[in-house]
């Protein structure tokens, strides 16, 4: 691993620190099944399955500084709406081996897709990505064919965000990852919804508007008034209603 890759671990992929015992306790409280899966390069990944016996599943990719168990209310909300949930921690994140990188996260996402498709058909799976997780979710939707894609507070490209928030020379010097969602969007064929806070001070809502136009069929965009990058967008009733409209009904047999 080079110096730039090491530096990106702190800037692009910062991970929280949560001891395994804490993860296990939180899983028990959330009635989640702890799972370990293996990426194609042999990296062992940790995650949670939350099952309610539903016919549909959400494959969830969270943002940086997040981990399984960070938002139990979101799990409960999705379970209550008829979705089982699989949430895997990226490499280098709590419980998972390895060091995060764009190439590594793509492999982690494929491993998560392989896990969820053991139990559900692709058309029964809805892929949900938040912030950094939106860029990861885009790769899954472009490579495979889920039933729907929902992106929250995510970017046109991660490098564009870096240029908007840092001196250009610094970005050119340290940033290896591209996470170019715009280049992947034309390959996505499933119904897609982009949710974004009007007051997002990290990833400007124009990212959602610009990204929506890159899809083969323009994606739906819903901007949430008063919401910033740390707001739980799914707590906003119109956003939740829009998610359910895109993710339902059940696929035909």
CSV table of C-alpha atoms in Angstrom, one decimal:
chain,number,residue,atom,x,y,z
A,1,UNK,CA,0.0,0.0,0.0
A,2,UNK,CA,1.4,3.4,-1.1
A,3,UNK,CA,1.4,6.6,0.9
A,4,UNK,CA,-1.5,8.0,-1.1
A,5,UNK,CA,-3.6,4.9,-0.5
A,6,UNK,CA,-2.8,5.2,3.2
A,7,UNK,CA,-3.8,8.9,3.2
A,8,UNK,CA,-7.1,8.1,1.5
A,9,UNK,CA,-8.0,5.8,4.3
A,10,UNK,CA,-8.2,8.9,6.6
A,11,UNK,CA,-9.7,11.3,4.1
A,12,UNK,CA,-12.1,9.4,1.8
A,13,UNK,CA,-12.7,6.2,3.8
A,14,UNK,CA,-12.5,7.1,7.5
A,15,UNK,CA,-13.9,4.3,9.6
A,16,UNK,CA,-15.3,4.4,13.2
A,17,UNK,CA,-13.8,2.1,15.8
A,18,UNK,CA,-16.2,-0.3,17.4
A,19,UNK,CA,-15.0,-3.4,19.3
A,20,UNK,CA,-16.3,-6.8,18.2
A,21,UNK,CA,-18.0,-7.3,21.6
A,22,UNK,CA,-19.9,-4.1,21.1
A,23,UNK,CA,-21.0,-5.1,17.6
A,24,UNK,CA,-22.2,-8.5,19.0
A,25,UNK,CA,-24.2,-6.8,21.7
A,26,UNK,CA,-25.7,-4.3,19.3
A,27,UNK,CA,-26.6,-7.1,16.9
A,28,UNK,CA,-28.4,-8.9,19.7
A,29,UNK,CA,-30.3,-5.8,20.7
A,30,UNK,CA,-31.4,-5.3,17.0
A,31,UNK,CA,-32.2,-9.0,16.6
A,32,UNK,CA,-29.7,-9.1,13.7
A,33,UNK,CA,-27.8,-12.2,12.6
A,34,UNK,CA,-24.1,-11.5,12.4
A,35,UNK,CA,-22.6,-12.8,9.2
A,36,UNK,CA,-19.1,-13.1,7.7
A,37,UNK,CA,-18.6,-13.2,3.9
A,38,UNK,CA,-15.5,-13.4,1.8
A,39,UNK,CA,-14.6,-11.0,-1.0
A,40,UNK,CA,-13.1,-12.3,-4.2
A,41,UNK,CA,-9.6,-11.4,-3.0
A,42,UNK,CA,-10.0,-13.4,0.2
A,43,UNK,CA,-10.8,-10.4,2.5
A,44,UNK,CA,-13.3,-11.4,5.3
A,45,UNK,CA,-16.1,-9.0,5.8
A,46,UNK,CA,-18.5,-8.5,8.7
A,47,UNK,CA,-22.2,-7.6,8.4
A,48,UNK,CA,-25.7,-8.0,9.7
A,49,UNK,CA,-28.8,-9.8,8.3
A,50,UNK,CA,-32.1,-8.5,9.6
A,51,UNK,CA,-34.8,-10.8,8.6
A,52,UNK,CA,-38.6,-10.7,9.0
A,53,UNK,CA,-39.6,-13.4,6.5
A,54,UNK,CA,-40.2,-10.9,3.7
A,55,UNK,CA,-40.2,-11.5,0.0
A,56,UNK,CA,-38.0,-8.5,-0.7
A,57,UNK,CA,-34.6,-7.4,0.6
A,58,UNK,CA,-32.7,-4.1,0.8
A,59,UNK,CA,-28.9,-4.3,0.3
A,60,UNK,CA,-27.7,-1.3,2.2
A,61,UNK,CA,-24.4,0.5,1.7
A,62,UNK,CA,-23.7,3.2,4.3
A,63,UNK,CA,-21.4,6.2,4.2
A,64,UNK,CA,-18.0,6.7,5.6
A,65,UNK,CA,-17.7,7.1,9.4
A,66,UNK,CA,-20.6,4.7,9.6
A,67,UNK,CA,-21.0,1.0,10.5
A,68,UNK,CA,-23.6,-1.7,10.9
A,69,UNK,CA,-25.8,-0.7,13.9
A,70,UNK,CA,-25.3,3.1,13.4
A,71,UNK,CA,-28.9,3.6,12.5
A,72,UNK,CA,-31.2,0.9,14.0
A,73,UNK,CA,-34.2,3.1,13.4
A,74,UNK,CA,-33.6,2.7,9.6
A,75,UNK,CA,-33.5,-1.0,9.9
A,76,UNK,CA,-36.8,-1.0,11.8
A,77,UNK,CA,-38.4,1.2,9.3
A,78,UNK,CA,-37.4,-0.9,6.3
A,79,UNK,CA,-38.4,-4.1,8.1
A,80,UNK,CA,-41.8,-2.6,8.9
A,81,UNK,CA,-42.3,-1.8,5.3
A,82,UNK,CA,-41.7,-5.4,4.2
A,83,UNK,CA,-38.0,-5.5,3.5
A,84,UNK,CA,-35.4,-7.8,5.0
A,85,UNK,CA,-32.0,-6.0,5.2
A,86,UNK,CA,-28.4,-6.9,4.5
A,87,UNK,CA,-25.8,-4.4,5.6
A,88,UNK,CA,-22.1,-5.3,5.2
A,89,UNK,CA,-19.2,-3.3,6.6
A,90,UNK,CA,-16.5,-2.4,4.0
A,91,UNK,CA,-13.0,-3.7,4.4
A,92,UNK,CA,-11.2,-1.8,7.1
A,93,UNK,CA,-14.4,-1.0,8.9
A,94,UNK,CA,-15.5,-2.6,12.2
A,95,UNK,CA,-15.3,-6.3,12.1
A,96,UNK,CA,-14.0,-6.5,8.5
A,97,UNK,CA,-10.4,-7.2,7.4
A,98,UNK,CA,-8.3,-5.2,5.0
A,99,UNK,CA,-7.8,-1.6,4.0
A,100,UNK,CA,-10.4,0.4,2.1
A,101,UNK,CA,-9.9,1.5,-1.5
A,102,UNK,CA,-12.1,2.0,-4.5
A,103,UNK,CA,-11.1,-1.4,-6.0
A,104,UNK,CA,-11.6,-3.0,-2.6
A,105,UNK,CA,-15.0,-1.5,-2.0
A,106,UNK,CA,-16.1,-2.7,-5.4
A,107,UNK,CA,-15.1,-6.3,-4.5
A,108,UNK,CA,-16.9,-5.9,-1.1
A,109,UNK,CA,-20.1,-4.9,-2.9
A,110,UNK,CA,-19.9,-7.9,-5.2
A,111,UNK,CA,-19.5,-10.2,-2.2
A,112,UNK,CA,-22.6,-8.5,-0.6
A,113,UNK,CA,-24.6,-9.0,-3.8
A,114,UNK,CA,-23.6,-12.7,-3.9
A,115,UNK,CA,-24.7,-13.1,-0.3
A,116,UNK,CA,-28.1,-11.4,-0.8
A,117,UNK,CA,-28.8,-13.3,-4.1
A,118,UNK,CA,-28.4,-16.6,-2.2
A,119,UNK,CA,-31.8,-15.9,-0.8
A,120,UNK,CA,-33.5,-13.4,-3.1
A,121,UNK,CA,-33.9,-13.1,-6.8
A,122,UNK,CA,-32.2,-9.9,-8.3
A,123,UNK,CA,-35.6,-8.3,-9.1
A,124,UNK,CA,-36.6,-8.8,-5.4
A,125,UNK,CA,-33.6,-6.8,-4.2
A,126,UNK,CA,-33.6,-3.0,-3.7
A,127,UNK,CA,-30.1,-1.4,-3.4
A,128,UNK,CA,-29.9,1.6,-1.1
A,129,UNK,CA,-26.7,3.7,-0.8
A,130,UNK,CA,-26.0,6.7,1.4
A,131,UNK,CA,-23.2,9.2,0.7
A,132,UNK,CA,-20.1,7.1,0.0
A,133,UNK,CA,-22.4,4.2,-0.1
A,134,UNK,CA,-24.2,5.7,-3.0
A,135,UNK,CA,-21.0,5.4,-5.1
A,136,UNK,CA,-20.7,1.8,-4.0
A,137,UNK,CA,-24.4,1.1,-4.8
A,138,UNK,CA,-23.9,2.5,-8.3
A,139,UNK,CA,-21.4,-0.1,-9.1
A,140,UNK,CA,-23.7,-2.9,-8.0
A,141,UNK,CA,-26.7,-1.5,-10.0
A,142,UNK,CA,-24.5,-1.0,-13.1
A,143,UNK,CA,-23.0,-4.5,-13.0
A,144,UNK,CA,-26.1,-6.4,-11.9
A,145,UNK,CA,-29.9,-5.9,-12.3
A,146,UNK,CA,-31.6,-5.1,-9.0
A,147,UNK,CA,-35.3,-4.3,-8.7
A,148,UNK,CA,-34.6,-0.7,-7.8
A,149,UNK,CA,-31.9,1.8,-6.7
A,150,UNK,CA,-32.2,4.5,-4.1
A,151,UNK,CA,-29.3,7.0,-3.6
A,152,UNK,CA,-29.2,9.4,-0.7
A,153,UNK,CA,-26.9,12.4,-0.3
A,154,UNK,CA,-24.5,11.0,-2.8
A,155,UNK,CA,-22.2,12.4,-5.5
A,156,UNK,CA,-21.8,12.8,-9.2
A,157,UNK,CA,-18.2,11.7,-8.5
A,158,UNK,CA,-16.2,11.6,-5.3
A,159,UNK,CA,-13.4,13.5,-7.0
A,160,UNK,CA,-15.7,16.4,-7.9
A,161,UNK,CA,-16.7,16.6,-4.2
A,162,UNK,CA,-13.0,16.7,-3.2
A,163,UNK,CA,-12.3,19.6,-5.7
A,164,UNK,CA,-15.3,21.5,-4.3
A,165,UNK,CA,-14.1,21.2,-0.7
A,166,UNK,CA,-10.3,21.3,-1.0
A,167,UNK,CA,-7.5,23.2,-3.0
A,168,UNK,CA,-7.1,21.6,-6.4
A,169,UNK,CA,-3.4,20.9,-6.0
A,170,UNK,CA,-4.2,18.9,-2.9
A,171,UNK,CA,-6.8,16.8,-4.6
A,172,UNK,CA,-4.4,16.1,-7.5
A,173,UNK,CA,-1.7,15.2,-5.1
A,174,UNK,CA,-3.4,12.8,-2.8
A,175,UNK,CA,-6.6,11.4,-4.3
A,176,UNK,CA,-6.4,8.0,-6.0
A,177,UNK,CA,-10.1,7.0,-6.0
A,178,UNK,CA,-12.5,8.4,-8.6
A,179,UNK,CA,-15.8,6.8,-7.6
A,180,UNK,CA,-17.3,8.2,-10.8
A,181,UNK,CA,-21.0,7.5,-10.5
A,182,UNK,CA,-21.8,9.6,-13.6
A,183,UNK,CA,-19.8,7.2,-15.8
A,184,UNK,CA,-21.7,4.2,-14.3
A,185,UNK,CA,-25.2,5.7,-14.6
A,186,UNK,CA,-25.8,4.9,-18.3
A,187,UNK,CA,-25.4,1.2,-17.4
A,188,UNK,CA,-28.2,1.2,-14.8
A,189,UNK,CA,-31.6,0.1,-16.1
A,190,UNK,CA,-33.7,-0.3,-12.9
A,191,UNK,CA,-36.0,2.4,-11.5
A,192,UNK,CA,-33.9,5.0,-9.6
A,193,UNK,CA,-34.5,7.6,-7.0
A,194,UNK,CA,-32.1,10.3,-5.7
A,195,UNK,CA,-32.8,11.9,-2.3
A,196,UNK,CA,-30.8,14.9,-1.3
A,197,UNK,CA,-31.0,17.6,1.4
A,198,UNK,CA,-31.5,21.1,0.2
A,199,UNK,CA,-29.0,22.4,2.8
A,200,UNK,CA,-26.3,19.7,2.2
A,201,UNK,CA,-23.1,21.4,3.0
A,202,UNK,CA,-20.7,18.6,2.1
A,203,UNK,CA,-22.2,17.3,-1.2
A,204,UNK,CA,-24.2,20.0,-2.9
A,205,UNK,CA,-27.7,19.0,-4.1
A,206,UNK,CA,-26.6,19.9,-7.7
A,207,UNK,CA,-24.7,16.6,-7.6
A,208,UNK,CA,-28.1,14.8,-7.5
A,209,UNK,CA,-29.5,16.9,-10.3
A,210,UNK,CA,-26.5,16.4,-12.5
A,211,UNK,CA,-26.2,12.6,-11.8
A,212,UNK,CA,-29.9,12.1,-12.5
A,213,UNK,CA,-29.4,13.2,-16.1
A,214,UNK,CA,-26.6,10.6,-16.7
A,215,UNK,CA,-28.9,7.6,-16.5
A,216,UNK,CA,-30.3,6.0,-19.7
A,217,UNK,CA,-33.7,7.2,-18.4
A,218,UNK,CA,-33.5,10.2,-16.1
A,219,UNK,CA,-33.8,9.3,-12.5
A,220,UNK,CA,-36.3,10.8,-10.1
A,221,UNK,CA,-34.8,13.5,-7.8
A,222,UNK,CA,-36.4,14.6,-4.5
A,223,UNK,CA,-34.7,17.5,-2.6
A,224,UNK,CA,-35.6,17.6,1.1
A,225,UNK,CA,-36.1,21.1,2.4
A,226,UNK,CA,-34.0,22.1,5.4
A,227,UNK,CA,-32.0,18.8,5.4
A,228,UNK,CA,-28.2,18.7,5.5
A,229,UNK,CA,-25.7,15.9,5.0
A,230,UNK,CA,-26.3,14.6,8.5
A,231,UNK,CA,-30.1,14.5,8.3
A,232,UNK,CA,-31.9,11.2,8.1
A,233,UNK,CA,-33.7,11.8,4.9
A,234,UNK,CA,-36.0,8.8,5.3
A,235,UNK,CA,-37.5,10.5,8.4
A,236,UNK,CA,-39.0,13.1,5.9
A,237,UNK,CA,-42.4,11.7,5.0
A,238,UNK,CA,-42.4,12.7,1.3
A,239,UNK,CA,-38.9,11.1,0.9
A,240,UNK,CA,-40.1,7.9,2.6
A,241,UNK,CA,-43.2,7.8,0.4
A,242,UNK,CA,-41.0,8.3,-2.7
A,243,UNK,CA,-38.8,5.4,-1.7
A,244,UNK,CA,-41.8,3.1,-1.2
A,245,UNK,CA,-43.2,4.1,-4.6
A,246,UNK,CA,-39.9,3.2,-6.4
A,247,UNK,CA,-39.3,0.0,-4.4
A,248,UNK,CA,-42.8,-1.4,-4.6
A,249,UNK,CA,-44.8,-3.4,-5.6
A,250,UNK,CA,-43.5,-6.9,-5.3
A,251,UNK,CA,-42.1,-8.3,-8.5
A,252,UNK,CA,-44.3,-10.5,-10.6
A,253,UNK,CA,-43.7,-14.3,-10.2
